[in-house]
């Protein structure tokens, strides 16, 4: 984190959230050691899905490809607010993103404001096509702490190679609008991040995206490696620059994941994702909600978080993570 963003984040800490984090970490380390999953505390981070709808058609994205088996819809206000009330004392970090474009939800910024008033750090990821001057000002006023702007090319030709249906000029205009709104309202938030998904068609523009961000006044640039679903026999999106690829070229025309699937995953203890229709799924790699742990329309968060089904899922991870389908193409998780 950059200093201002980090300071803002730390201001959200309370003794309850600190204690909860300690309990979660302790239970995770105990579970790693004993191979018997225990969970003490509630998640410190939650991903909320405002909608599965999206205006773009990006490859490697279930939302863009319209390849979901689960329905498309919008998160209901009552479901969202009830969930926040159950979690607000322990919850530190709230991401308004899973699949879809958050700004397509008509009440997205009202949801941000609701969490911000409860001193929860809020973040979102957007393709920035809807950040006109009015929406940019509303974004700043909502109290949103961080916004990730997906910018996967510095020219329209390269950008549209991945962001199919998108206009780079709209991304840049939306970013400018947001920066102007921050200046007008004399606000340090949201912290603006240009996220550059490195794929073969844009890898030659890495230096240029830093220059572009600096010229605009963007707070930070992050390079992100791409998750490729059909990677085993090679893929036109896999970068030629090895450090930006999640996959190892085996030299015989095949590729394999670099990341070792260690039998533990911090994500399963400190976070989860809630879909637009209230299903709790274990992490952001379960894009089609193939591992639903329970519905918040039917049960409380606590009863799902500590359920036997969730315990069995965590147990499977600490015994053989490679046997869990959503873990096989995972490049993160086992970090602690």
Coordinates of C-alpha atoms in Angstrom, one line a residue:
X1 CA 0.0 0.0 0.0
X2 CA 1.1 3.6 -0.6
X3 CA 1.4 5.7 2.5
X4 CA -1.9 7.7 2.4
X5 CA -3.8 4.5 1.4
X6 CA -2.1 2.5 4.2
X7 CA -2.8 5.3 6.8
X8 CA -6.4 5.3 5.7
X9 CA -6.6 1.5 6.0
X10 CA -5.1 1.5 9.5
X11 CA -7.6 4.1 10.7
X12 CA -10.3 1.4 10.1
X13 CA -8.7 -0.9 12.7
X14 CA -10.5 -1.4 16.0
X15 CA -9.7 -3.6 18.9
X16 CA -12.5 -6.0 17.9
X17 CA -11.2 -6.3 14.4
X18 CA -7.6 -6.7 15.7
X19 CA -8.7 -9.4 18.0
X20 CA -10.7 -11.1 15.3
X21 CA -7.7 -11.1 13.0
X22 CA -5.5 -12.7 15.7
X23 CA -8.1 -15.4 16.3
X24 CA -8.3 -16.2 12.6
X25 CA -4.6 -16.3 12.1
X26 CA -4.2 -18.5 15.2
X27 CA -6.9 -21.0 14.0
X28 CA -5.3 -21.1 10.5
X29 CA -1.8 -21.9 11.8
X30 CA -3.3 -24.5 14.2
X31 CA -5.1 -26.1 11.3
X32 CA -2.0 -26.2 9.1
X33 CA -0.1 -27.8 11.9
X34 CA -2.7 -30.4 13.0
X35 CA -4.4 -31.0 9.6
X36 CA -7.6 -30.6 11.5
X37 CA -9.5 -27.4 10.5
X38 CA -10.6 -25.0 13.2
X39 CA -12.1 -21.6 12.6
X40 CA -12.0 -18.9 15.3
X41 CA -13.5 -15.6 14.4
X42 CA -15.3 -14.1 11.4
X43 CA -13.6 -13.2 8.0
X44 CA -11.7 -9.9 7.9
X45 CA -12.3 -9.6 4.2
X46 CA -15.4 -10.2 2.1
X47 CA -16.0 -10.0 -1.6
X48 CA -19.6 -8.8 -2.4
X49 CA -20.9 -9.2 -6.0
X50 CA -23.2 -6.3 -6.9
X51 CA -24.1 -7.9 -10.2
X52 CA -22.9 -10.5 -12.8
X53 CA -23.9 -8.1 -15.7
X54 CA -21.1 -6.6 -17.7
X55 CA -20.9 -4.3 -20.7
X56 CA -17.7 -5.9 -22.1
X57 CA -16.9 -9.3 -23.6
X58 CA -13.4 -10.1 -22.2
X59 CA -11.9 -13.6 -23.0
X60 CA -11.1 -15.7 -19.9
X61 CA -13.9 -14.0 -18.0
X62 CA -17.1 -16.0 -17.4
X63 CA -19.1 -12.8 -17.2
X64 CA -17.7 -11.4 -20.5
X65 CA -18.1 -14.8 -22.2
X66 CA -21.6 -15.3 -20.8
X67 CA -20.5 -18.8 -19.8
X68 CA -22.1 -18.9 -16.3
X69 CA -24.5 -21.7 -15.4
X70 CA -25.7 -19.6 -12.5
X71 CA -28.2 -16.8 -13.2
X72 CA -27.5 -13.1 -13.8
X73 CA -28.9 -10.6 -11.4
X74 CA -28.5 -7.7 -9.1
X75 CA -27.8 -7.8 -5.3
X76 CA -30.8 -6.8 -3.2
X77 CA -30.4 -4.0 -0.7
X78 CA -32.0 -5.9 2.2
X79 CA -29.7 -8.9 1.7
X80 CA -26.7 -6.7 1.5
X81 CA -27.5 -4.6 4.5
X82 CA -28.5 -7.5 6.7
X83 CA -25.2 -9.2 5.9
X84 CA -23.2 -6.1 6.7
X85 CA -24.9 -5.8 10.1
X86 CA -23.9 -9.4 10.9
X87 CA -20.3 -8.7 10.0
X88 CA -19.6 -5.0 10.7
X89 CA -17.7 -5.4 14.0
X90 CA -15.1 -7.8 12.6
X91 CA -15.1 -7.0 8.9
X92 CA -12.1 -4.8 7.9
X93 CA -12.0 -5.0 4.1
X94 CA -14.9 -5.1 1.7
X95 CA -14.5 -5.6 -2.0
X96 CA -17.4 -4.8 -4.3
X97 CA -16.5 -7.1 -7.1
X98 CA -16.6 -10.7 -8.1
X99 CA -18.0 -11.0 -11.6
X100 CA -19.6 -8.3 -13.6
X101 CA -19.3 -4.5 -13.7
X102 CA -20.2 -2.9 -10.3
X103 CA -21.4 0.4 -11.8
X104 CA -24.2 -1.3 -13.6
X105 CA -25.9 -1.8 -10.3
X106 CA -28.1 1.3 -9.9
X107 CA -27.5 1.4 -6.1
X108 CA -23.9 0.5 -6.1
X109 CA -22.6 3.7 -4.5
X110 CA -25.4 3.6 -1.8
X111 CA -24.0 0.2 -0.8
X112 CA -20.5 1.7 -0.6
X113 CA -21.8 4.6 1.5
X114 CA -23.5 2.1 3.9
X115 CA -20.3 0.2 4.6
X116 CA -18.2 3.4 4.7
X117 CA -20.4 4.8 7.5
X118 CA -19.5 1.7 9.5
X119 CA -15.8 2.4 9.0
X120 CA -15.2 -0.6 6.8
X121 CA -12.4 -0.2 4.1
X122 CA -14.2 -0.4 0.8
X123 CA -12.7 -1.2 -2.7
X124 CA -14.0 -2.0 -6.1
X125 CA -12.7 -2.9 -9.6
X126 CA -14.2 -1.3 -12.7
X127 CA -13.7 -1.0 -16.4
X128 CA -14.4 2.8 -15.9
X129 CA -16.8 3.2 -18.7
X130 CA -19.5 4.8 -16.5
X131 CA -17.4 7.4 -14.7
X132 CA -18.9 10.5 -16.1
X133 CA -18.3 13.7 -14.1
X134 CA -21.5 13.2 -12.0
X135 CA -20.8 9.6 -11.3
X136 CA -17.1 10.4 -10.4
X137 CA -18.2 13.0 -7.9
X138 CA -20.7 10.6 -6.4
X139 CA -18.0 8.0 -6.1
X140 CA -15.8 10.3 -4.1
X141 CA -18.7 11.3 -1.9
X142 CA -19.6 7.7 -1.2
X143 CA -16.4 7.2 0.8
X144 CA -15.0 4.5 -1.5
X145 CA -11.4 3.9 -0.3
X146 CA -9.9 2.3 -3.3
X147 CA -10.8 1.9 -7.0
X148 CA -9.0 -0.4 -9.4
X149 CA -9.3 0.7 -13.0
X150 CA -8.7 -2.1 -15.5
X151 CA -6.5 -0.7 -18.3
X152 CA -5.0 -3.5 -20.4
X153 CA -3.5 -1.4 -23.2
X154 CA -2.2 2.1 -23.9
X155 CA -3.7 2.2 -27.4
X156 CA -7.2 1.4 -28.5
X157 CA -5.9 -1.4 -30.8
X158 CA -4.1 -3.2 -27.9
X159 CA -6.8 -2.4 -25.3
X160 CA -9.7 -3.8 -27.4
X161 CA -7.6 -7.0 -28.0
X162 CA -8.6 -8.1 -24.5
X163 CA -11.3 -5.6 -23.4
X164 CA -13.6 -6.6 -26.2
X165 CA -16.3 -3.9 -26.8
X166 CA -14.4 -1.4 -24.7
X167 CA -13.2 2.1 -25.5
X168 CA -9.8 3.2 -24.1
X169 CA -10.9 6.9 -24.4
X170 CA -13.7 6.2 -22.0
X171 CA -11.3 4.6 -19.5
X172 CA -9.0 7.6 -19.6
X173 CA -11.9 10.1 -19.5
X174 CA -13.4 8.3 -16.5
X175 CA -10.0 8.3 -14.7
X176 CA -9.6 12.1 -15.3
X177 CA -13.1 12.7 -14.0
X178 CA -12.4 10.8 -10.8
X179 CA -9.1 12.7 -10.3
X180 CA -10.8 16.0 -10.9
X181 CA -13.6 15.1 -8.5
X182 CA -11.1 14.3 -5.8
X183 CA -9.4 17.7 -6.3
X184 CA -12.7 19.5 -6.3
X185 CA -13.9 17.8 -3.1
X186 CA -10.4 17.9 -1.5
X187 CA -10.5 14.2 -0.9
X188 CA -7.6 11.7 -0.6
X189 CA -9.9 8.9 -1.5
X190 CA -10.5 6.8 -3.5
X191 CA -6.9 5.6 -4.0
X192 CA -6.8 5.1 -7.8
X193 CA -4.9 2.1 -9.2
X194 CA -4.3 1.3 -12.8
X195 CA -4.4 -2.5 -13.1
X196 CA -2.6 -3.8 -16.2
X197 CA -3.4 -7.5 -16.9
X198 CA -0.3 -8.6 -18.7
X199 CA -1.0 -10.8 -21.7
X200 CA 1.0 -11.4 -24.9
X201 CA -0.7 -8.7 -27.0
X202 CA 0.0 -5.9 -24.5
X203 CA 3.3 -6.9 -22.8
X204 CA 5.3 -4.5 -25.0
X205 CA 3.3 -1.6 -23.4
X206 CA 4.2 -2.1 -19.7
X207 CA 6.5 0.9 -19.6
X208 CA 3.9 3.0 -21.4
X209 CA 1.2 2.3 -18.8
X210 CA 3.4 3.7 -16.1
X211 CA 4.1 6.8 -18.1
X212 CA 0.4 7.2 -18.8
X213 CA -0.5 6.8 -15.1
X214 CA 2.1 9.4 -14.1
X215 CA 0.9 11.9 -16.7
X216 CA -2.7 11.6 -15.5
X217 CA -1.9 11.6 -11.7
X218 CA -3.0 8.0 -11.0
X219 CA -1.9 6.9 -7.5
X220 CA -0.5 3.5 -8.4
X221 CA 0.1 1.0 -11.2
X222 CA -0.2 -2.8 -10.6
X223 CA 0.7 -5.4 -13.1
X224 CA -1.4 -8.5 -12.8
X225 CA -0.8 -12.0 -14.2
X226 CA -3.6 -13.5 -16.2
X227 CA -5.5 -16.7 -15.3
X228 CA -5.9 -18.7 -18.4
X229 CA -8.4 -21.6 -18.4
X230 CA -7.1 -23.4 -21.5
X231 CA -3.4 -23.2 -20.9
X232 CA -2.1 -26.8 -21.1
X233 CA -1.3 -26.8 -24.9
X234 CA -0.3 -23.1 -24.9
X235 CA -2.5 -20.1 -25.5
X236 CA -2.1 -16.8 -27.4
X237 CA -2.6 -14.8 -24.2
X238 CA 0.3 -16.3 -22.3
X239 CA 3.0 -13.7 -22.1
X240 CA 6.4 -14.4 -23.6
X241 CA 8.0 -12.5 -20.6
X242 CA 8.3 -15.4 -18.1
X243 CA 7.9 -13.3 -14.9
X244 CA 4.5 -12.1 -16.0
X245 CA 3.2 -15.6 -16.7
X246 CA 1.5 -17.9 -14.2
X247 CA 2.5 -20.8 -16.5
X248 CA 5.8 -22.6 -17.2
X249 CA 6.8 -23.5 -20.7
X250 CA 7.8 -27.1 -20.5
X251 CA 9.7 -27.0 -23.8
X252 CA 7.5 -29.6 -25.5
X253 CA 4.6 -27.4 -26.5
X254 CA 2.8 -27.9 -23.2
X255 CA 2.5 -25.5 -20.2
X256 CA 2.0 -26.1 -16.5
X257 CA 1.2 -23.9 -13.5
X258 CA 4.3 -22.5 -11.7
X259 CA 2.6 -22.2 -8.4
X260 CA 3.0 -25.2 -6.1
X261 CA -0.3 -26.4 -4.7
X262 CA 0.6 -26.5 -1.0
X263 CA -1.9 -28.1 1.3
X264 CA -3.1 -24.9 3.0
X265 CA -4.8 -21.7 2.0
X266 CA -5.1 -18.5 4.1
X267 CA -8.0 -17.3 2.0
X268 CA -10.2 -20.1 3.3
X269 CA -9.8 -18.7 6.8
X270 CA -9.7 -14.9 6.4
X271 CA -12.2 -14.3 3.5
X272 CA -15.0 -15.5 1.3
X273 CA -17.2 -14.2 -1.5
X274 CA -21.0 -13.5 -1.4
X275 CA -22.7 -13.7 -4.7
X276 CA -25.5 -11.3 -5.8
X277 CA -28.1 -13.9 -4.8
X278 CA -26.7 -14.5 -1.3
X279 CA -24.6 -17.7 -1.8
X280 CA -21.4 -17.9 0.1
X281 CA -18.6 -19.4 -1.9
X282 CA -15.1 -20.0 -0.6
X283 CA -13.0 -17.7 -2.8
X284 CA -12.8 -15.7 -6.0
X285 CA -11.6 -18.6 -8.0
X286 CA -15.0 -20.2 -7.7
X287 CA -16.4 -18.0 -10.4
X288 CA -19.4 -20.1 -11.2
X289 CA -20.3 -20.8 -7.6
X290 CA -19.7 -24.5 -7.9
X291 CA -18.9 -24.8 -4.2
X292 CA -21.8 -23.1 -2.4
X293 CA -21.4 -23.2 1.4
X294 CA -24.9 -21.9 2.1
X295 CA -27.4 -19.1 1.3
X296 CA -27.8 -16.0 3.4
X297 CA -31.4 -16.0 2.4
X298 CA -31.9 -19.1 4.4
X299 CA -29.2 -19.1 7.2
X300 CA -27.1 -16.6 9.2
X301 CA -23.6 -15.9 8.2
X302 CA -22.2 -17.6 11.4
X303 CA -24.1 -20.8 10.9
X304 CA -22.7 -21.1 7.3
X305 CA -19.1 -20.0 8.2
X306 CA -18.9 -22.7 11.0
X307 CA -21.0 -25.3 9.2
X308 CA -19.9 -28.9 8.8
X309 CA -19.9 -28.4 5.0
X310 CA -17.4 -25.5 5.2
X311 CA -15.3 -27.5 7.7
X312 CA -15.1 -30.4 5.3
X313 CA -14.1 -28.1 2.5
X314 CA -11.3 -26.7 4.6
X315 CA -10.3 -30.2 5.6
X316 CA -10.0 -31.2 1.9
X317 CA -7.6 -28.3 1.4
X318 CA -5.3 -29.1 4.3
X319 CA -5.1 -32.7 3.2
X320 CA -4.9 -32.5 -0.6
X321 CA -5.4 -29.1 -2.2
X322 CA -4.7 -30.5 -5.7
X323 CA -7.9 -32.6 -5.5
X324 CA -10.1 -29.4 -5.2
X325 CA -11.0 -28.3 -8.7
X326 CA -11.0 -24.6 -8.2
X327 CA -7.5 -24.8 -6.7
X328 CA -5.9 -26.4 -9.7
X329 CA -5.5 -23.1 -11.6
X330 CA -4.8 -21.0 -8.5
X331 CA -1.7 -18.8 -8.3
X332 CA -2.4 -17.5 -4.8
X333 CA -3.9 -18.4 -1.4
X334 CA -1.1 -20.2 0.4
X335 CA 0.6 -17.0 1.5
X336 CA 1.0 -17.3 5.3

